[in-house]
mmCIF file with all atom_site columns, C-alpha atoms in Angstrom:
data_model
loop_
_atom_site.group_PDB
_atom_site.id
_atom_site.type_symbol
_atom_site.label_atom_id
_atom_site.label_alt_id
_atom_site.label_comp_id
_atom_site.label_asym_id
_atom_site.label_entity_id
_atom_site.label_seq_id
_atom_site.pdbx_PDB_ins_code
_atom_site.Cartn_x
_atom_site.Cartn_y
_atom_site.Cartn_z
_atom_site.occupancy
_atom_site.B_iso_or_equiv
_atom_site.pdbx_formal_charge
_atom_site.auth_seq_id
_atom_site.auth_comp_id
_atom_site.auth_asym_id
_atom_site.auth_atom_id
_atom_site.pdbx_PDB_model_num
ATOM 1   C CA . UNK A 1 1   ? 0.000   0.000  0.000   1.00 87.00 ? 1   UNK A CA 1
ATOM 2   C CA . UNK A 1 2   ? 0.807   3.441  -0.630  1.00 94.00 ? 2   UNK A CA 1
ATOM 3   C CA . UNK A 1 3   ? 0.872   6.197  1.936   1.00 96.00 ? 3   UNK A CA 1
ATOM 4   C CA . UNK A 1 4   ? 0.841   10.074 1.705   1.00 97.00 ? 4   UNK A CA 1
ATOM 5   C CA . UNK A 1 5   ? 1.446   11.900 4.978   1.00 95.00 ? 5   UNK A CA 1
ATOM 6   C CA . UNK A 1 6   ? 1.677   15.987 5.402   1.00 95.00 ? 6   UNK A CA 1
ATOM 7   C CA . UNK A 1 7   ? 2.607   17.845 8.140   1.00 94.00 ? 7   UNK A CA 1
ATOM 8   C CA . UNK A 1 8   ? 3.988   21.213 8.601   1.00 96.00 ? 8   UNK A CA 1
ATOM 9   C CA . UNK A 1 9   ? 0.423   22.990 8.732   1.00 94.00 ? 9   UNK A CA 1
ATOM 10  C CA . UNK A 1 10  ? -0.555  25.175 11.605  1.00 97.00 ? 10  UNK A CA 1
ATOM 11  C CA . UNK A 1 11  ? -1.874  28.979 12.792  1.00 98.00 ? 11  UNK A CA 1
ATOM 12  C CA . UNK A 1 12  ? 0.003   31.742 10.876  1.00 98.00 ? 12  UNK A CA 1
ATOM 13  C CA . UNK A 1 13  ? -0.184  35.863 11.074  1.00 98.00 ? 13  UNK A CA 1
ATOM 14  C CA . UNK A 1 14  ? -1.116  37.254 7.311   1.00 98.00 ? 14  UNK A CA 1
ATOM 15  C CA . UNK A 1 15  ? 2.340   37.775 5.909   1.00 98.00 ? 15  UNK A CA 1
ATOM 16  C CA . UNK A 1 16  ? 3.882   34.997 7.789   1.00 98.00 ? 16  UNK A CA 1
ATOM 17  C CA . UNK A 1 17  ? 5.223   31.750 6.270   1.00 98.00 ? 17  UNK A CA 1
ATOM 18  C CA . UNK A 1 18  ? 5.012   27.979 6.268   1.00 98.00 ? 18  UNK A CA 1
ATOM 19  C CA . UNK A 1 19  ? 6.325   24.973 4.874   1.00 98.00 ? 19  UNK A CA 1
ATOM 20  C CA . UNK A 1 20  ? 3.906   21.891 4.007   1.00 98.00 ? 20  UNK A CA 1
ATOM 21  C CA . UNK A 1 21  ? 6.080   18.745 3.614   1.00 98.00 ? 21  UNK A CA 1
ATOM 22  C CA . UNK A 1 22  ? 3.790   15.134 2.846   1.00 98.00 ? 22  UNK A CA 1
ATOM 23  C CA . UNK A 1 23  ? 5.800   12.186 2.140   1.00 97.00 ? 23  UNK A CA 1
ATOM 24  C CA . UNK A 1 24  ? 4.735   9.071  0.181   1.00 97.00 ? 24  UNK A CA 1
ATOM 25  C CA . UNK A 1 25  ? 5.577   6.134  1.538   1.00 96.00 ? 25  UNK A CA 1
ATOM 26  C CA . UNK A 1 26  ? 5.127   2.078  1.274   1.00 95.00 ? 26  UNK A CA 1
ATOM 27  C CA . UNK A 1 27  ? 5.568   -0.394 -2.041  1.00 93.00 ? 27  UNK A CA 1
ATOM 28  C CA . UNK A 1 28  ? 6.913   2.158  -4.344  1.00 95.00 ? 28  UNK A CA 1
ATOM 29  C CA . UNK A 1 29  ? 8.372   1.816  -8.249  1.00 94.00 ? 29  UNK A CA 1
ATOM 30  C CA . UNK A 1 30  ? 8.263   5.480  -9.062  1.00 94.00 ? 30  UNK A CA 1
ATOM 31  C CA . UNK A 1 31  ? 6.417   8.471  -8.961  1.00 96.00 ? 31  UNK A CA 1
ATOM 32  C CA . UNK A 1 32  ? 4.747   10.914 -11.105 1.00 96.00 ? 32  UNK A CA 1
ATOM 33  C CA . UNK A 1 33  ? 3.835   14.218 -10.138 1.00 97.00 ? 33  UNK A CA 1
ATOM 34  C CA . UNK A 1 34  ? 3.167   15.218 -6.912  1.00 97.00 ? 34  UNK A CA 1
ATOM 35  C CA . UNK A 1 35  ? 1.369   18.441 -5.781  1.00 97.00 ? 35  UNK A CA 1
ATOM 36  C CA . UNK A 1 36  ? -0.998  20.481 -3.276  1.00 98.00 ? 36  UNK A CA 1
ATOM 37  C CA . UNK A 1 37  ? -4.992  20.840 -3.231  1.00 98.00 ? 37  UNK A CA 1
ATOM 38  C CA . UNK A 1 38  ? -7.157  22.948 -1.027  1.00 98.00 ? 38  UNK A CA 1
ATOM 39  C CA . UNK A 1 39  ? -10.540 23.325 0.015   1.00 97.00 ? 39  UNK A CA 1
ATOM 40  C CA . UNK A 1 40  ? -11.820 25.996 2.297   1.00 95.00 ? 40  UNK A CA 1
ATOM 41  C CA . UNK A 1 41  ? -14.994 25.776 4.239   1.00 90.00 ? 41  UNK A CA 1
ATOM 42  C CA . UNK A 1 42  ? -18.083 26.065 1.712   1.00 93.00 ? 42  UNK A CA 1
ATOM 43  C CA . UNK A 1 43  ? -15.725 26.085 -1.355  1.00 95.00 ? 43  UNK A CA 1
ATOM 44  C CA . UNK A 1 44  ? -14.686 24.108 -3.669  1.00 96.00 ? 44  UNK A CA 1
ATOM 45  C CA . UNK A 1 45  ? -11.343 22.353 -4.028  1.00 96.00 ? 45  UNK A CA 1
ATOM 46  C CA . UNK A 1 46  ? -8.938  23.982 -6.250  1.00 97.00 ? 46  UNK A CA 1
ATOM 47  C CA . UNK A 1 47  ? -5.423  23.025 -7.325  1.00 97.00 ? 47  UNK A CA 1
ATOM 48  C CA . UNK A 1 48  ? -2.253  25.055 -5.107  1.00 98.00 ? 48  UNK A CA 1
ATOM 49  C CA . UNK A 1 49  ? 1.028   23.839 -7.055  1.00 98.00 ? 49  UNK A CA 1
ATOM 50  C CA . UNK A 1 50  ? 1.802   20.708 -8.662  1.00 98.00 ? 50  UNK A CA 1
ATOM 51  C CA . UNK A 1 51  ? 5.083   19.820 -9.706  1.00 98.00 ? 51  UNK A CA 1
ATOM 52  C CA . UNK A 1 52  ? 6.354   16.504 -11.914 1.00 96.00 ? 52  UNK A CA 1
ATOM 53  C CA . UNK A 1 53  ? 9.433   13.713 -12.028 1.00 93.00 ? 53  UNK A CA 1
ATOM 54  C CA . UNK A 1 54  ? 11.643  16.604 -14.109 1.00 93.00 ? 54  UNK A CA 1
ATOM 55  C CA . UNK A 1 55  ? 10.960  19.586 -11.901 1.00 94.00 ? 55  UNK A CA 1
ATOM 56  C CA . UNK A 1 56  ? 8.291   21.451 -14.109 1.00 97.00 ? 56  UNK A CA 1
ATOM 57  C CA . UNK A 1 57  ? 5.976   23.508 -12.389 1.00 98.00 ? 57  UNK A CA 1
ATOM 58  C CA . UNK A 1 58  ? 2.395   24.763 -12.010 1.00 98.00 ? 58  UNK A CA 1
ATOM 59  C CA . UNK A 1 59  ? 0.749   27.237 -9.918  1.00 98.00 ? 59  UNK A CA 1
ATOM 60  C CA . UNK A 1 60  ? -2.894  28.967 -9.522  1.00 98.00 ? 60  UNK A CA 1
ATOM 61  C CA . UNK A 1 61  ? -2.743  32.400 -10.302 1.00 97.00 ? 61  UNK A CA 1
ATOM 62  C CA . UNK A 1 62  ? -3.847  33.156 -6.805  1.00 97.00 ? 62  UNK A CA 1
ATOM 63  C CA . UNK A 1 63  ? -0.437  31.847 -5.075  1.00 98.00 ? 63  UNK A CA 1
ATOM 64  C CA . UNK A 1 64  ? 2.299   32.622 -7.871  1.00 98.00 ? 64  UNK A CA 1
ATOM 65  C CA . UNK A 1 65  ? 5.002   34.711 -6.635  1.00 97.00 ? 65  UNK A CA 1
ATOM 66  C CA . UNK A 1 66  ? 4.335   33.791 -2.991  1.00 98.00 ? 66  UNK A CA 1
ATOM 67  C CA . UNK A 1 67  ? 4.023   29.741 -2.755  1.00 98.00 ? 67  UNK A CA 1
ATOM 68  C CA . UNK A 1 68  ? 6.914   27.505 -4.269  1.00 98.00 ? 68  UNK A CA 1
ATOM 69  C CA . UNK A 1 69  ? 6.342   24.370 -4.623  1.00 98.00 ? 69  UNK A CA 1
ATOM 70  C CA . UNK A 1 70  ? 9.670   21.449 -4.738  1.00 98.00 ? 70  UNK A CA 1
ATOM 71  C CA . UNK A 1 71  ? 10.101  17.834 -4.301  1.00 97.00 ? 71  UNK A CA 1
ATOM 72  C CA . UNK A 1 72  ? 13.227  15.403 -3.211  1.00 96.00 ? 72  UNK A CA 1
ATOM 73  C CA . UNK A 1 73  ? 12.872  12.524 -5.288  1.00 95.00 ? 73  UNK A CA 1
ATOM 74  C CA . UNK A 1 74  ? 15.272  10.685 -3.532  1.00 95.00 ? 74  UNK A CA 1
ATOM 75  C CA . UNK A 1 75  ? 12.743  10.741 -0.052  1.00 96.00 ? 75  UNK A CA 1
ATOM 76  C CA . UNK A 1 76  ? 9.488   10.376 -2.502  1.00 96.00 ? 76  UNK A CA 1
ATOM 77  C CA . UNK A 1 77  ? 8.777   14.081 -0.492  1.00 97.00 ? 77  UNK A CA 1
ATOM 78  C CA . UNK A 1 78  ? 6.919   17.089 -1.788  1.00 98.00 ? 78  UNK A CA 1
ATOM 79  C CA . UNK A 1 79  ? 7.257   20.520 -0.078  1.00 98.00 ? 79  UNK A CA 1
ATOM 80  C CA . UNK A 1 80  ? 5.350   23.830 -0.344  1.00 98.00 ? 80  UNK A CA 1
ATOM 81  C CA . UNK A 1 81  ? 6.779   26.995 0.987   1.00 98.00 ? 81  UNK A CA 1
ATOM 82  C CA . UNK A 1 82  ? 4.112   29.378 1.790   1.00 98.00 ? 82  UNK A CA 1
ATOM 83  C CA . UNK A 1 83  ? 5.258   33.271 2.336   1.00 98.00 ? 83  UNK A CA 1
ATOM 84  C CA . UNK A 1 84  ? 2.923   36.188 2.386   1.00 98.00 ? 84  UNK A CA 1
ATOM 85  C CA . UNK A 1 85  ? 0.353   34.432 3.326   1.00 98.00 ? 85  UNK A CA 1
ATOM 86  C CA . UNK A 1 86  ? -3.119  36.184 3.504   1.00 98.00 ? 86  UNK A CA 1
ATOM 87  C CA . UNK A 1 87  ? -6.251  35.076 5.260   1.00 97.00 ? 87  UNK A CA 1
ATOM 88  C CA . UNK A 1 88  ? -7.860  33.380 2.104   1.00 96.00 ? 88  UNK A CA 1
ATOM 89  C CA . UNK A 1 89  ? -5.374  31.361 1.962   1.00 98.00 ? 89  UNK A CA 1
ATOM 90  C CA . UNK A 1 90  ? -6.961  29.662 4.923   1.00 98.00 ? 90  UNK A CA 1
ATOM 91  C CA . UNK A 1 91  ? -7.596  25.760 3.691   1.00 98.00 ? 91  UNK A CA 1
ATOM 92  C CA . UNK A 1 92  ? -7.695  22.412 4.340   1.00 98.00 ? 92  UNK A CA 1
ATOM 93  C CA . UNK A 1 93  ? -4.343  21.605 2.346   1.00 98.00 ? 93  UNK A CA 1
ATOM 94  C CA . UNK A 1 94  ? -3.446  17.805 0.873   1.00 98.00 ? 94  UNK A CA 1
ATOM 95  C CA . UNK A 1 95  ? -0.790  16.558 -1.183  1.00 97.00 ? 95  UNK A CA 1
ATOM 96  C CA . UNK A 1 96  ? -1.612  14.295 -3.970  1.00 97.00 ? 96  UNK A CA 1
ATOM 97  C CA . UNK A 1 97  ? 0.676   11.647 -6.012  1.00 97.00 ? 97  UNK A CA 1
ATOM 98  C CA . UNK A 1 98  ? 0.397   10.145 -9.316  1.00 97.00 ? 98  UNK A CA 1
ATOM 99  C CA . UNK A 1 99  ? 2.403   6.928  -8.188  1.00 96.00 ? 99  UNK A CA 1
ATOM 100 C CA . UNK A 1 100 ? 2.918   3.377  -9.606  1.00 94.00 ? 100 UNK A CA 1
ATOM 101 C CA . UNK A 1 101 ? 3.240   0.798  -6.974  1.00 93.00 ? 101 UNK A CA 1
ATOM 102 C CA . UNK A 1 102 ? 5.700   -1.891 -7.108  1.00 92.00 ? 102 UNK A CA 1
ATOM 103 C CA . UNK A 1 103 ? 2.904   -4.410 -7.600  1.00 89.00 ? 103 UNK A CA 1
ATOM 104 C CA . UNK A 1 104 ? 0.894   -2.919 -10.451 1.00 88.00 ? 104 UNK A CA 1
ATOM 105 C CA . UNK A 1 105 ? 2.215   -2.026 -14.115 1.00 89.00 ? 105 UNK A CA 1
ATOM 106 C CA . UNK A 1 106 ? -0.439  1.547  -13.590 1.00 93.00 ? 106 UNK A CA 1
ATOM 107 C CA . UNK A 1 107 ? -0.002  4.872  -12.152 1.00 94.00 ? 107 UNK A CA 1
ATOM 108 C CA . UNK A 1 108 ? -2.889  5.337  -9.604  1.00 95.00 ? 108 UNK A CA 1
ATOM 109 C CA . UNK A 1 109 ? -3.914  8.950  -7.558  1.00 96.00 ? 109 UNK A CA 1
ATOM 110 C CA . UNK A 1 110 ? -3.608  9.017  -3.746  1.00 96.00 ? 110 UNK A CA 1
ATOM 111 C CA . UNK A 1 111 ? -4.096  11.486 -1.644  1.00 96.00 ? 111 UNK A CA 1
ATOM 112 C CA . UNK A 1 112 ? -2.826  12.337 2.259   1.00 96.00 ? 112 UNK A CA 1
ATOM 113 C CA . UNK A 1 113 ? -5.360  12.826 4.971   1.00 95.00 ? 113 UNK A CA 1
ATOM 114 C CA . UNK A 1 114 ? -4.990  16.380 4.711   1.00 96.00 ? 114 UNK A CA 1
ATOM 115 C CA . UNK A 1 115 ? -3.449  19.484 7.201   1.00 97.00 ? 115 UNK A CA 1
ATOM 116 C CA . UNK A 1 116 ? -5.193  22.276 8.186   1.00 97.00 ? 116 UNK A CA 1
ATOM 117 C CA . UNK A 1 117 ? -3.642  25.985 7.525   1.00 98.00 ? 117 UNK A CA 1
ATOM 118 C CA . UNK A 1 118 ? -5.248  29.313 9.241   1.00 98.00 ? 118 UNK A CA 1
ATOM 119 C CA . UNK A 1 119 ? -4.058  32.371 8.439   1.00 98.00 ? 119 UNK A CA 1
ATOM 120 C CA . UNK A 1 120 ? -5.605  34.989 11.097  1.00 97.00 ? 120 UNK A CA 1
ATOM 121 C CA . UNK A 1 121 ? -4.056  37.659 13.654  1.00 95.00 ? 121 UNK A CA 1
#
C-alpha cells in the first residue's frame, strides 16, 4: 500500500510563512507528479502547485510569486513553501501523487489525509 502523509500545517499571522512537507511512503516503483490541493470551508477544491518527475511547475494564479512548490525525489517528499500568506489562503491543504506501486504495471492517484492551515491575527 501506498501512503501520503503531510505535516507542517498550523496557525500563521497574514504575511507569515510555512512549509507543508507530505511524504509518500510504502511499495513504491516510481512516482509521477506530486502536488498540493485545497478546500476551504463552503468552497470548492482547487489546485495550489503541482510539480512533476523533471521539476516542471504549475501554480494557480492566486499563489504565484508567494508559494513555491519542490520535491526530493530521492525521499518520494513534496514541499510547499508558503510566504505572504493572507487570510484566504486559509484551507484544508493535501498533497496528492500520481504513483505506480511496485505491484501494479499503472499509475494510480492518492491522496494524504490532509493538514489544516489558518491564516488569522
Amino acid at each position: 500500500q501506498v501512503q501520503l502523509v503531510e505535516s507542517g500545517g498550523g496557525l500563521v499571522q497574514p504575511g507569515g510563512s510555512l512549509r507543508l512537507s507530505c511524504a509518500a511512503s510504502g511499495s513504491i516503483f516510481s512516482i509521477n507528479a506530486m502536488g498540493w490541493y485545497r478546500q476551504a470551508p463552503g468552497k470548492q477544491r482547487e489546485l495550489v502547485a503541482t510539480i512533476t518527475s523533471g521539476g516542471s511547475t504549475l501554480y494557480a494564479d492566486s499563489v504565484k510569486g508567494r508559494f513555491t512548490v519542490s520535491r526530493d525525489n530521492a525521499k518520494n517528499t513534496v514541499y510547499l513553501q508558503m510566504n505572504s500568506l493572507k487570510p484566504e489562503d486559509t484551507a484544508v491543504y493535501r498533497c496528492n501523487a500520481v504513483v505506480r506501486p511496485s505491484s501494479s504495471s499503472w499509475y494510480n492517484d492518492y491522496r494524504g489525509q490532509g493538514t489544516q492551515v489558518t491564516v488569522s491575527s
